[in-house]
JSON list of C-alpha atoms in Angstrom, two decimals:
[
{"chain": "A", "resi": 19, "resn": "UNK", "atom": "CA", "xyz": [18.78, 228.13, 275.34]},
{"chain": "A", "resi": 20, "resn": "UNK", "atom": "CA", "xyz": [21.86, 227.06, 276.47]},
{"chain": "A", "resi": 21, "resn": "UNK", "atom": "CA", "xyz": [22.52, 222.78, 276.71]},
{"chain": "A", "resi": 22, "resn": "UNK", "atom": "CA", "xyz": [20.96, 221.83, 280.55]},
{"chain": "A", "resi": 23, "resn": "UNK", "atom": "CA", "xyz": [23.26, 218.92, 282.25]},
{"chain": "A", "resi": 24, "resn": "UNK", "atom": "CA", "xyz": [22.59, 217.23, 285.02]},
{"chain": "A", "resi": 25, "resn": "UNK", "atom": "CA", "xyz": [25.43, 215.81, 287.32]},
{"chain": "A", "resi": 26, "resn": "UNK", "atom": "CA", "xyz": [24.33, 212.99, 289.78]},
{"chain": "A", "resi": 27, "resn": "UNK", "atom": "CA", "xyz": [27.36, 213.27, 292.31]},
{"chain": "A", "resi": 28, "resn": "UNK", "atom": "CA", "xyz": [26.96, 212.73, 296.42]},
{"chain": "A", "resi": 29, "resn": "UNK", "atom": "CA", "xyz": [31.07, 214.16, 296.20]},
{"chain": "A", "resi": 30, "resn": "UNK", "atom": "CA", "xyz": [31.35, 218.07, 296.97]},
{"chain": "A", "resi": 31, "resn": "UNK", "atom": "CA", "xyz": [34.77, 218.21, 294.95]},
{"chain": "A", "resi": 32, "resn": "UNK", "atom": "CA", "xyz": [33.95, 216.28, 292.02]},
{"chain": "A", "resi": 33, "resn": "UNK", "atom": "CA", "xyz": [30.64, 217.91, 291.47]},
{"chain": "A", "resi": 34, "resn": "UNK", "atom": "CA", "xyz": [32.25, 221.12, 291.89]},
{"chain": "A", "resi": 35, "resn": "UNK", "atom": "CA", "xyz": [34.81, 220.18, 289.77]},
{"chain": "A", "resi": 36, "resn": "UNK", "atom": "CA", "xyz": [32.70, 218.73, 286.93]},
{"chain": "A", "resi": 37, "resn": "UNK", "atom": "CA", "xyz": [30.34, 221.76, 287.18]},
{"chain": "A", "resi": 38, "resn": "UNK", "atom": "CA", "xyz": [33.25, 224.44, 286.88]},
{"chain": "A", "resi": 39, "resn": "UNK", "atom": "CA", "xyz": [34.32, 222.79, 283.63]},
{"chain": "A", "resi": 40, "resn": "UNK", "atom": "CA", "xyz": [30.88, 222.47, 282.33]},
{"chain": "A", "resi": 41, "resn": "UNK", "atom": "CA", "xyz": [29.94, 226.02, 282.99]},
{"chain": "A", "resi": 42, "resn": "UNK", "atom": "CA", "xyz": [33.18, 227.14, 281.10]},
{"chain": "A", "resi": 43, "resn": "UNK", "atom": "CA", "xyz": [32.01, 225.33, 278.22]},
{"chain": "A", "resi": 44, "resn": "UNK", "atom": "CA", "xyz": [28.51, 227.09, 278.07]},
{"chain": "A", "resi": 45, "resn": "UNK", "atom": "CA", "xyz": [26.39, 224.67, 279.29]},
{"chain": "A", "resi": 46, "resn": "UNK", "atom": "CA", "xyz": [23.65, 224.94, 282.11]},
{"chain": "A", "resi": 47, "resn": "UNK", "atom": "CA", "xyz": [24.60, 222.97, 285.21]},
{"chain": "A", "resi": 48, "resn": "UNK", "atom": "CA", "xyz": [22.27, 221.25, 287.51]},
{"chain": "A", "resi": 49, "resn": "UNK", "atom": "CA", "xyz": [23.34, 218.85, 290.62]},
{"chain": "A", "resi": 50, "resn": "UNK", "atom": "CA", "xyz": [21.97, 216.09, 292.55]},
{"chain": "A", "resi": 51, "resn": "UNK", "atom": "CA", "xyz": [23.59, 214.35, 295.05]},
{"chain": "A", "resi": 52, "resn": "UNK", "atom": "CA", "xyz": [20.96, 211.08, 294.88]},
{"chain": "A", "resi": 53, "resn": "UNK", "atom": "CA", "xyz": [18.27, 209.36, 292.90]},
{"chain": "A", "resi": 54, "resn": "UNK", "atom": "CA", "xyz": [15.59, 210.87, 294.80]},
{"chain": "A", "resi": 55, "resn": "UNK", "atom": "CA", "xyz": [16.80, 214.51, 294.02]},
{"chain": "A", "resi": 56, "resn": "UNK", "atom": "CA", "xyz": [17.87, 213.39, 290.76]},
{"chain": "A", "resi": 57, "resn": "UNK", "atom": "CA", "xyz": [14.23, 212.04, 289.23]},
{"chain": "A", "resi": 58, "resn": "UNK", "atom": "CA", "xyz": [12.79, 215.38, 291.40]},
{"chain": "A", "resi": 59, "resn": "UNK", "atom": "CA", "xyz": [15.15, 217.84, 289.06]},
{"chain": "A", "resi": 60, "resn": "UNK", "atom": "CA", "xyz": [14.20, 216.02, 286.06]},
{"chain": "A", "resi": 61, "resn": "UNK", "atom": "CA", "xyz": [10.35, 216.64, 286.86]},
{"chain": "A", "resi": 62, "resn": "UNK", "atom": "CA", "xyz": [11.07, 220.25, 287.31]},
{"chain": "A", "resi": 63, "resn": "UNK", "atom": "CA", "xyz": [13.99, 221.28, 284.64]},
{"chain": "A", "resi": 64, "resn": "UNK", "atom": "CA", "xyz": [14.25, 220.07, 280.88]},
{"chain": "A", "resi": 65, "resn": "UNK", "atom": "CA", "xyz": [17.37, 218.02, 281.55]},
{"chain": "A", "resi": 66, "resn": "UNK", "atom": "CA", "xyz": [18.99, 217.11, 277.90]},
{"chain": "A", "resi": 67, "resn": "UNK", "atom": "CA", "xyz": [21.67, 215.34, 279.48]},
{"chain": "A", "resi": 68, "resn": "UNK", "atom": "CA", "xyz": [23.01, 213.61, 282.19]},
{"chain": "A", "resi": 69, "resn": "UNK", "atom": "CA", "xyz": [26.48, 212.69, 284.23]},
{"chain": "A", "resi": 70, "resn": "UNK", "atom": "CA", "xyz": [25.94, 209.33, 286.58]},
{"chain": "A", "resi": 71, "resn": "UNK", "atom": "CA", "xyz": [27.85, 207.93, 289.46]},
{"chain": "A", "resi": 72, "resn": "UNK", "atom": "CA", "xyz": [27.35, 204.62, 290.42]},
{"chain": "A", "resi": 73, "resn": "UNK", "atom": "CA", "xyz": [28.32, 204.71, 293.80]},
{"chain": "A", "resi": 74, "resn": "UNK", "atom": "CA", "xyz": [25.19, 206.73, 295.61]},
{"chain": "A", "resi": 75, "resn": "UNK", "atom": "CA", "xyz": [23.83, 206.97, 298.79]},
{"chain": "A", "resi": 76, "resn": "UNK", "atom": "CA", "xyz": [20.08, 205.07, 298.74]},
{"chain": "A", "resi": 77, "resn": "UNK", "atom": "CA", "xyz": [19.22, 203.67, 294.95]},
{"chain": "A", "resi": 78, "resn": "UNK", "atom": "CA", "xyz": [22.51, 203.44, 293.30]},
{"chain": "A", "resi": 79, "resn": "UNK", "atom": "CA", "xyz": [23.22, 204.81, 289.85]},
{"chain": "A", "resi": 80, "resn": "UNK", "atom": "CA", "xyz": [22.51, 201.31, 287.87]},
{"chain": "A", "resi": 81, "resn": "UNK", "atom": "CA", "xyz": [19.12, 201.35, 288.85]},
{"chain": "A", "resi": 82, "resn": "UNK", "atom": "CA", "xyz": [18.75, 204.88, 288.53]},
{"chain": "A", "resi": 83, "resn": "UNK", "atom": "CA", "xyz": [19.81, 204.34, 284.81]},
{"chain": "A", "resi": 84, "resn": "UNK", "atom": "CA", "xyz": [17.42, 201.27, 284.78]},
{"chain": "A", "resi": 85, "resn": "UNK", "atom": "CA", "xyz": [14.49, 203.62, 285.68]},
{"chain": "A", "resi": 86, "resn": "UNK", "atom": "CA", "xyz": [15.23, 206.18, 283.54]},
{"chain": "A", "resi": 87, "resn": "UNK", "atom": "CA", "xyz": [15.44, 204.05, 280.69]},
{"chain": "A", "resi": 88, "resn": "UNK", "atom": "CA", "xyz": [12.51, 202.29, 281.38]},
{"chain": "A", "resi": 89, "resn": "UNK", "atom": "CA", "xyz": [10.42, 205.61, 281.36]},
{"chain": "A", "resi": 90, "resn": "UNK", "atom": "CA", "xyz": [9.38, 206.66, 277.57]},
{"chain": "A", "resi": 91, "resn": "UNK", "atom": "CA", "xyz": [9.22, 210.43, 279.36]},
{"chain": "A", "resi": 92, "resn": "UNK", "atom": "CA", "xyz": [13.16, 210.29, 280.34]},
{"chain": "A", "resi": 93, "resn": "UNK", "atom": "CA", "xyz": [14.25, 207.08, 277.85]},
{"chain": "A", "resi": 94, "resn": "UNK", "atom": "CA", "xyz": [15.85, 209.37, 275.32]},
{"chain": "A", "resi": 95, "resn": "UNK", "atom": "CA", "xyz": [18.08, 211.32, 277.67]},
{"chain": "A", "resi": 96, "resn": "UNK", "atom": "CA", "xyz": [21.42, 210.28, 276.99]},
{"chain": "A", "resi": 97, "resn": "UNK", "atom": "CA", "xyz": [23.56, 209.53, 280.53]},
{"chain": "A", "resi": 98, "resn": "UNK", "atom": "CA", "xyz": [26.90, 208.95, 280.77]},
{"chain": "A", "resi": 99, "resn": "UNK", "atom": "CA", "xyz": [28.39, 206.95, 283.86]},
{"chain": "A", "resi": 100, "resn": "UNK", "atom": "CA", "xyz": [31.55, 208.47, 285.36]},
{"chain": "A", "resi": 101, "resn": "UNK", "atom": "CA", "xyz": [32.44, 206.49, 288.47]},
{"chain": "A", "resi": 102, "resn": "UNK", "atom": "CA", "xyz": [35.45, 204.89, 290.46]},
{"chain": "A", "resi": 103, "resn": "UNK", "atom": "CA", "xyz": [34.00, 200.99, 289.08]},
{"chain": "A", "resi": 104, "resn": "UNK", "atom": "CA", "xyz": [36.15, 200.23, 286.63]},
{"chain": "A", "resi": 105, "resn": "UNK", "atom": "CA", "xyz": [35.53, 196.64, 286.07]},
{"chain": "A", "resi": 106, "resn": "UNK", "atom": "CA", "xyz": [34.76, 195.63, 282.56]},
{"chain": "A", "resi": 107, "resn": "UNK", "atom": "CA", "xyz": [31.69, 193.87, 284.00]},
{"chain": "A", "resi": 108, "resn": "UNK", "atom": "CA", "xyz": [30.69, 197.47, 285.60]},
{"chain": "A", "resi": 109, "resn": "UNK", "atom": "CA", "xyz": [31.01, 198.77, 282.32]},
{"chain": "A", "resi": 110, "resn": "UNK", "atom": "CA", "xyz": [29.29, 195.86, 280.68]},
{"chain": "A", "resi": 111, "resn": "UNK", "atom": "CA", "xyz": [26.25, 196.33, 282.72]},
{"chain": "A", "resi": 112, "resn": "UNK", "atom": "CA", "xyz": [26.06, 199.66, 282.15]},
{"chain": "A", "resi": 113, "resn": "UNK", "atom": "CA", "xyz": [26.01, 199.74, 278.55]},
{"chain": "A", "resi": 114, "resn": "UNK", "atom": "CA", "xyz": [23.44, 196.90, 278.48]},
{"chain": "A", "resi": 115, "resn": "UNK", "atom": "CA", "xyz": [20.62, 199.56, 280.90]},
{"chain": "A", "resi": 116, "resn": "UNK", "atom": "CA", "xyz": [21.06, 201.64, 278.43]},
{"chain": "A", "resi": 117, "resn": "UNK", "atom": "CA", "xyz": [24.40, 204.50, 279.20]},
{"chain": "A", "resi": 118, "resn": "UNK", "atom": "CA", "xyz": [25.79, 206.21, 276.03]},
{"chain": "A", "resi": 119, "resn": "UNK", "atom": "CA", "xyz": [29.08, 206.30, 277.55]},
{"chain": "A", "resi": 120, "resn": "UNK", "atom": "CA", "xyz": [31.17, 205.06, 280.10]},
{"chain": "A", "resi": 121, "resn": "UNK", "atom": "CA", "xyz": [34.18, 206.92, 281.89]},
{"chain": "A", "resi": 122, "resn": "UNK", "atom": "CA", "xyz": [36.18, 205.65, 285.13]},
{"chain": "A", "resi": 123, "resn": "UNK", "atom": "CA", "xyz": [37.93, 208.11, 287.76]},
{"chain": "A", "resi": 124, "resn": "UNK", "atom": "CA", "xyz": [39.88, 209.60, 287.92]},
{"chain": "A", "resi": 125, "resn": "UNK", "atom": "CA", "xyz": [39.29, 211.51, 284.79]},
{"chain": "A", "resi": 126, "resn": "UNK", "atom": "CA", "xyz": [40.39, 213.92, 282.87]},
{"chain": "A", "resi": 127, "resn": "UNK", "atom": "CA", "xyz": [37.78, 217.20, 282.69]},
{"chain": "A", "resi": 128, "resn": "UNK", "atom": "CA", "xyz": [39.18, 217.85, 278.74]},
{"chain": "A", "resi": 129, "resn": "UNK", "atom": "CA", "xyz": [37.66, 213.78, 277.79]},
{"chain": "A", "resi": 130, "resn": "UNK", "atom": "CA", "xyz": [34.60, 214.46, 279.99]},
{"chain": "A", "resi": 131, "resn": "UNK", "atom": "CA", "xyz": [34.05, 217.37, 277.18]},
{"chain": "A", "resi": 132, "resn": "UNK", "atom": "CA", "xyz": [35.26, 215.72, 274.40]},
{"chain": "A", "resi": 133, "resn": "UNK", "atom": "CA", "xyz": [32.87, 212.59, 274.98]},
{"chain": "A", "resi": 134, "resn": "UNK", "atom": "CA", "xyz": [29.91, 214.82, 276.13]},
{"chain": "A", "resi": 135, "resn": "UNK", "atom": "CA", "xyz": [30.18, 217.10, 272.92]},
{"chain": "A", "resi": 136, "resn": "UNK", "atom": "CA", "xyz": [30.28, 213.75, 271.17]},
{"chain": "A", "resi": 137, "resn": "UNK", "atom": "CA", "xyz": [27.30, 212.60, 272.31]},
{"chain": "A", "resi": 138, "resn": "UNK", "atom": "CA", "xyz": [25.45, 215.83, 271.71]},
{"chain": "A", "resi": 139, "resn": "UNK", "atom": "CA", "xyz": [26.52, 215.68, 268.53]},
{"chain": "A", "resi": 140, "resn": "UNK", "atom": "CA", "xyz": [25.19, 212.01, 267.46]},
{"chain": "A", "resi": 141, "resn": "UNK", "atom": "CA", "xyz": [21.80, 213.38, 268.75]},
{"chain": "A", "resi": 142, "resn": "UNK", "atom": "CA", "xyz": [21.71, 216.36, 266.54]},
{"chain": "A", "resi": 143, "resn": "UNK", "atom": "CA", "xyz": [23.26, 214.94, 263.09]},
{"chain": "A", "resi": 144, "resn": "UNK", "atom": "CA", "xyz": [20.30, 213.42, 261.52]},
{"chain": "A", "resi": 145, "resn": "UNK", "atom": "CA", "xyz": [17.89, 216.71, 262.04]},
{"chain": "A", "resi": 146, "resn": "UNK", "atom": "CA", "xyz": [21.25, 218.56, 260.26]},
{"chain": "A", "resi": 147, "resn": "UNK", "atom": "CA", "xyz": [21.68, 216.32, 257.73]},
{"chain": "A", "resi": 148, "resn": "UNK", "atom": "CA", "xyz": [18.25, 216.05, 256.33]},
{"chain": "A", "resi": 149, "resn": "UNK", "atom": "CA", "xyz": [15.61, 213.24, 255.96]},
{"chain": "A", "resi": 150, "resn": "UNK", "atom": "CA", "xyz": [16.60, 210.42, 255.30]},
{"chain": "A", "resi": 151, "resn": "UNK", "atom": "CA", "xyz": [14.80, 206.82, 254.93]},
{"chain": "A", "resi": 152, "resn": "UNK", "atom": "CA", "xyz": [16.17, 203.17, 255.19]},
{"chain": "A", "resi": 153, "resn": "UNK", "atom": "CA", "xyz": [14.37, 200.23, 254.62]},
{"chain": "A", "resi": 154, "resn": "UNK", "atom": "CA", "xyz": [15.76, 196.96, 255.07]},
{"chain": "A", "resi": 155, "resn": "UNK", "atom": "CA", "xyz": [13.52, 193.41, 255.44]},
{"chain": "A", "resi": 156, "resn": "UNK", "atom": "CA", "xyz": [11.22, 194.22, 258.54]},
{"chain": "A", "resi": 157, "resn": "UNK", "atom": "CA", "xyz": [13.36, 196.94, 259.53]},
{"chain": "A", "resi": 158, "resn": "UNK", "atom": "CA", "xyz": [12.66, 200.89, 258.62]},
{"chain": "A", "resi": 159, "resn": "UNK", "atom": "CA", "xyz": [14.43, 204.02, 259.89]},
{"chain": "A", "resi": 160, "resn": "UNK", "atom": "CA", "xyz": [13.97, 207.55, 259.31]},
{"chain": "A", "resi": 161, "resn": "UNK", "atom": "CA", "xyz": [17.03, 209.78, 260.53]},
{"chain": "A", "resi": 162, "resn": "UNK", "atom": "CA", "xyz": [14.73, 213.21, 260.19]},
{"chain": "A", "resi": 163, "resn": "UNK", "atom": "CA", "xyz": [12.76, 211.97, 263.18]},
{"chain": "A", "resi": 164, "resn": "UNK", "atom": "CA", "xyz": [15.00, 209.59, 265.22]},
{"chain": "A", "resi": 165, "resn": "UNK", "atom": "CA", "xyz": [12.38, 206.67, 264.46]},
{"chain": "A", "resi": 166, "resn": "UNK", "atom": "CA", "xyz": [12.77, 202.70, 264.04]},
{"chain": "A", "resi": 167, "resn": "UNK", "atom": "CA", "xyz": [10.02, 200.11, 263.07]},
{"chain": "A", "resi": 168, "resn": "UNK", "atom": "CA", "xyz": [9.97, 196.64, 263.05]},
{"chain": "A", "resi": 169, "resn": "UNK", "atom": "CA", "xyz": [6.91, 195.50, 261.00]},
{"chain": "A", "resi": 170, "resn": "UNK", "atom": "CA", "xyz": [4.72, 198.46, 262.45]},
{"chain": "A", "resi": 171, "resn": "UNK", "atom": "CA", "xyz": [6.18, 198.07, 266.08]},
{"chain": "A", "resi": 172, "resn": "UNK", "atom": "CA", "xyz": [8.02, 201.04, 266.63]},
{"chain": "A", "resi": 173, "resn": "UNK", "atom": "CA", "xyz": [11.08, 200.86, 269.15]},
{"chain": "A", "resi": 174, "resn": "UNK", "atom": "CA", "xyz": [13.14, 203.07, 271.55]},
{"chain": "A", "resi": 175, "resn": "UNK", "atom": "CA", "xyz": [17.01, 203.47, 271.20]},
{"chain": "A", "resi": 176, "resn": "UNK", "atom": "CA", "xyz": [19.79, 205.50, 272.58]},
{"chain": "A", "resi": 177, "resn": "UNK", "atom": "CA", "xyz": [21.26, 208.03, 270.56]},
{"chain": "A", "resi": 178, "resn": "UNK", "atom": "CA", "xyz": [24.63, 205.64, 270.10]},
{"chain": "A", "resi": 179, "resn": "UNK", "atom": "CA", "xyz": [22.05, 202.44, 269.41]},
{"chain": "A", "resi": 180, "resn": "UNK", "atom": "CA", "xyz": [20.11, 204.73, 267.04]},
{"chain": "A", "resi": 181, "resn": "UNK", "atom": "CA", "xyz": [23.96, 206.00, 265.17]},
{"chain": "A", "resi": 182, "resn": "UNK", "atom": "CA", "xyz": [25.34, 202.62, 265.10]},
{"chain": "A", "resi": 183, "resn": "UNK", "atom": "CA", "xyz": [22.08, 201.08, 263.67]},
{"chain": "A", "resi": 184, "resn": "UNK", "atom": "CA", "xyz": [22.11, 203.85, 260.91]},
{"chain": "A", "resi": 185, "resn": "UNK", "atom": "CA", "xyz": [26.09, 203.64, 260.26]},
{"chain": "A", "resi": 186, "resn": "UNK", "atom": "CA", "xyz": [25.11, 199.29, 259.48]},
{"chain": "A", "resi": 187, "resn": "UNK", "atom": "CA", "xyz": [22.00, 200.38, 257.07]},
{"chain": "A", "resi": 188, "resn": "UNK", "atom": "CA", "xyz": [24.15, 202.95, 255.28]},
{"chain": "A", "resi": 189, "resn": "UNK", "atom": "CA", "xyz": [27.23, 200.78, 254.86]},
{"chain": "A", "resi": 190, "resn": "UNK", "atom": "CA", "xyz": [25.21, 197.91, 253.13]},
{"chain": "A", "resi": 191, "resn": "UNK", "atom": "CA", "xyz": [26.62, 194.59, 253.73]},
{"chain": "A", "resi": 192, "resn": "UNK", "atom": "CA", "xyz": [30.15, 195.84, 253.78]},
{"chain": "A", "resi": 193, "resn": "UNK", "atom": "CA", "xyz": [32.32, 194.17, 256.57]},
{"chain": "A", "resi": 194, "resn": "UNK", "atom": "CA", "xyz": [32.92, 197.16, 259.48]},
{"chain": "A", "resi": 195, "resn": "UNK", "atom": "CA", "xyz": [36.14, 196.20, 261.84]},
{"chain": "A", "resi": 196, "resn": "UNK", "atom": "CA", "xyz": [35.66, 197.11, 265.37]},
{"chain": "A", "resi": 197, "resn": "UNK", "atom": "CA", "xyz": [37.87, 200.34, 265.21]},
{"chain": "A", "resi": 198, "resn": "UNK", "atom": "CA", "xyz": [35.72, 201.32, 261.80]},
{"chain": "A", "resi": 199, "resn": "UNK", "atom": "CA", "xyz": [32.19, 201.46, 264.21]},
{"chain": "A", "resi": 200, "resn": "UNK", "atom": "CA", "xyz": [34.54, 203.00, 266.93]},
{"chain": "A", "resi": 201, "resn": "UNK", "atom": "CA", "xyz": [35.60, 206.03, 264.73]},
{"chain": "A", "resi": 202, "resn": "UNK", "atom": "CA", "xyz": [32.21, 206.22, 262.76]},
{"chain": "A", "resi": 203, "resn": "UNK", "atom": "CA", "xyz": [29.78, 206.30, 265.17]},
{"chain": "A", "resi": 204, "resn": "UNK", "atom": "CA", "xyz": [31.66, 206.78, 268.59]},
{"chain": "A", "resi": 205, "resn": "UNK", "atom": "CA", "xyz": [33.61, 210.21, 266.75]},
{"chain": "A", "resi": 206, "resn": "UNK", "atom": "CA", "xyz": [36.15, 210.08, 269.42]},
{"chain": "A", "resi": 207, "resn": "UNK", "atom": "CA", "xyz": [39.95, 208.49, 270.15]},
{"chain": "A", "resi": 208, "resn": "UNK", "atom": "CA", "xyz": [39.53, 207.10, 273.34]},
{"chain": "A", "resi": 209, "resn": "UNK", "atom": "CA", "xyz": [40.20, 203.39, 274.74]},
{"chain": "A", "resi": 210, "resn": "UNK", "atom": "CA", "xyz": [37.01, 201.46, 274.15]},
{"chain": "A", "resi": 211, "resn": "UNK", "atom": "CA", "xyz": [37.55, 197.52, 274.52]},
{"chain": "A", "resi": 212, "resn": "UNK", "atom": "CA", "xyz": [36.71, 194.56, 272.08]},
{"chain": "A", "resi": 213, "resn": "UNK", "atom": "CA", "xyz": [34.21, 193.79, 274.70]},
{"chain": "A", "resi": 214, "resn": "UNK", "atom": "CA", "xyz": [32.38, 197.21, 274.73]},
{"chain": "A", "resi": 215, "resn": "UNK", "atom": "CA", "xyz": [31.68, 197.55, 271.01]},
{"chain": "A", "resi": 216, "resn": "UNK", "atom": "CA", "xyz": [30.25, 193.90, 271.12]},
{"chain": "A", "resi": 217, "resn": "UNK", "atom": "CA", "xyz": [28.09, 195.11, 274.18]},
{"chain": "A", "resi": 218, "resn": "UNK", "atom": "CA", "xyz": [26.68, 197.54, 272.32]},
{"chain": "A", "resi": 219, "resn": "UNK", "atom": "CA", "xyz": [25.79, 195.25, 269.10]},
{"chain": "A", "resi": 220, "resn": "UNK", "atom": "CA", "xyz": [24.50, 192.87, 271.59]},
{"chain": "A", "resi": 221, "resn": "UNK", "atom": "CA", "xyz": [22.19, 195.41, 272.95]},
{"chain": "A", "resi": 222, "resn": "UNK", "atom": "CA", "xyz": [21.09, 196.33, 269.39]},
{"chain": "A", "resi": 223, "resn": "UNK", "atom": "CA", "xyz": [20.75, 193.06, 268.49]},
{"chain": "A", "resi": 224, "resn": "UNK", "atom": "CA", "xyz": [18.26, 192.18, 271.18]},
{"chain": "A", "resi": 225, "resn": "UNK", "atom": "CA", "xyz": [16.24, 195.38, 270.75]},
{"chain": "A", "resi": 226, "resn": "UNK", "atom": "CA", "xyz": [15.48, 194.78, 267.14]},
{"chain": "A", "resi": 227, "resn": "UNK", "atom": "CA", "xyz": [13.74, 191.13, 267.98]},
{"chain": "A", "resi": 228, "resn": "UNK", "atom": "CA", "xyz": [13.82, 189.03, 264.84]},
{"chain": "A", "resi": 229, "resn": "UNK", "atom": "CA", "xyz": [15.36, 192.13, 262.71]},
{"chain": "A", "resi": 230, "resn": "UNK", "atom": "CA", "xyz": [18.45, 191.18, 265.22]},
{"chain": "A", "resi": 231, "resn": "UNK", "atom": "CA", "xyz": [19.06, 188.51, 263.08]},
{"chain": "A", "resi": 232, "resn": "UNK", "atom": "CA", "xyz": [20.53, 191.10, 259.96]},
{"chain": "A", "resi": 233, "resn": "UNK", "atom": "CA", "xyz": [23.69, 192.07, 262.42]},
{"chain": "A", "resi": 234, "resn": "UNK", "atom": "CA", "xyz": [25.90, 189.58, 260.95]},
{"chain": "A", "resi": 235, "resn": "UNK", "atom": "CA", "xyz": [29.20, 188.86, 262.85]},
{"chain": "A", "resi": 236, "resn": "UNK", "atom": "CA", "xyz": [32.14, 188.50, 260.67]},
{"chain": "A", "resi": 237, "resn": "UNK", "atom": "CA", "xyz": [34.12, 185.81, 263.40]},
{"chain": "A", "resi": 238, "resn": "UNK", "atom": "CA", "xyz": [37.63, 187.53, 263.88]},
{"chain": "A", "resi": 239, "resn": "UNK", "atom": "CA", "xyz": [36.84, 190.71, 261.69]},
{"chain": "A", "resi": 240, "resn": "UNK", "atom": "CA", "xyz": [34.21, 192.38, 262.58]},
{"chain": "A", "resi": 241, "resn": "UNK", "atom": "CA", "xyz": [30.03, 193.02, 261.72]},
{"chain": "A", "resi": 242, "resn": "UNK", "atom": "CA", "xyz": [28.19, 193.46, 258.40]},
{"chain": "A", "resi": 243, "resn": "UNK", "atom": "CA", "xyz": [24.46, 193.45, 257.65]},
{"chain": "A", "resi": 244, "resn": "UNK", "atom": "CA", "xyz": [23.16, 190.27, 255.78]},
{"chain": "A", "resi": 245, "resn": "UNK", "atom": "CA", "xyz": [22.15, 190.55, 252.78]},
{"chain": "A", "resi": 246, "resn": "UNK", "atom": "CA", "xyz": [18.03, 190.79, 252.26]},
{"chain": "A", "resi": 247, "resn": "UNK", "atom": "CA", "xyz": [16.37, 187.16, 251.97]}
]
């Protein structure tokens, strides 16, 4: 069954446009042009992924993206934000509810693909790659079934949180630059700031509670994970 995206757009053109160059790719195209027709679609079609505005008419996309995040039914979705606010504050935000990815118009359709293929494709590498099992203080992870525990609490990440959490047990307590995490987890050459990467380790940070604490920054380099007390 072919990949089912849904694009939350209120403009004719660009949701035409977006759902042309989705369609030549193979994938199943669904459209909304609010939140209310949006969270209907879900209910009805197994969405697997979805394409945001910010700008809509009623409940804008941020709290949209808030909702969905919120919901363990529609938590694991991954959404990525394509929208005319460019502001690194915009962006900021948006990373912090919860978005796997971030894109301002205008836009090329050829990155839109590139980044939505990339996505896709963090989701689907630990099932291809096999089981595998990290254990690290309080923290556990198992790759075969997209899981994370803190003592026995178990916790909900995106599929970027859950690839950039992995890429800091694998790599030990070896220093990772900013451009190392970009290419490593992100799998893509595109222009993501200082300020996004450390959005994201924020985020992760916060989400593990006291296991937060093992993110260590590395001022002026980079991140590493401490070393077990």
């Amino acid at each position: 069954m072919p990949i089912q995206i849904l694009v939350v757009e209120d403009e004719p053109d660009i949701a035409g446009l977006i759902a042309f160059n989705l369609k030549q790719e193979g994938y199943l195209c669904f459209l909304a042009i609010d939140a209310r027709s949006a969270l209907e679609k879900i209910k009805k079609e197994k969405i697997d992924f979805i394409i945001l505005d910010l700008m809509l008419p009623g409940m804008n996309g941020l709290d949209l993206c808030r909702n969905l995040k919120a919901n363990p039914k529609t938590q694991k979705i991954p959404v990525l934000i394509l929208t005319a606010k460019g502001g690194e504050i915009d962006r900021v935000v948006g990373f912090e509810l919860g978005a796997d990815d971030y894109m301002v118009k205008p836009f090329s359709p050829r990155e839109l693909i590139l980044r939505i293929k990339a996505i896709l494709k963090r989701m689907s590498e630990p099932k291809n790659k096999g089981a595998q099992f990290y254990q690290h203080g309080l923290l556990r992870l198992d790759t075969d079934q997209h899981r994370v525990w803190v003592k026995e609490k178990e916790l909900q990440f995106t599929a970027t949180e859950f690839k950039l959490l992995e890429f800091f047990l694998k790599s030990h307590s070896r220093i990772l630059t900013r451009e190392i995490l970009l290419d490593q987890v992100w799998g893509y050459e595109v222009a993501v700031t200082t300020r996004t990467i450390d959005t994201h380790v924020k985020r992760l940070r916060e989400k593990l509670g006291e296991a937060g604490e093992y993110i260590e920054t590395v001022r002026g380099v980079g991140y590493r994970l401490a070393e077990e007390a």
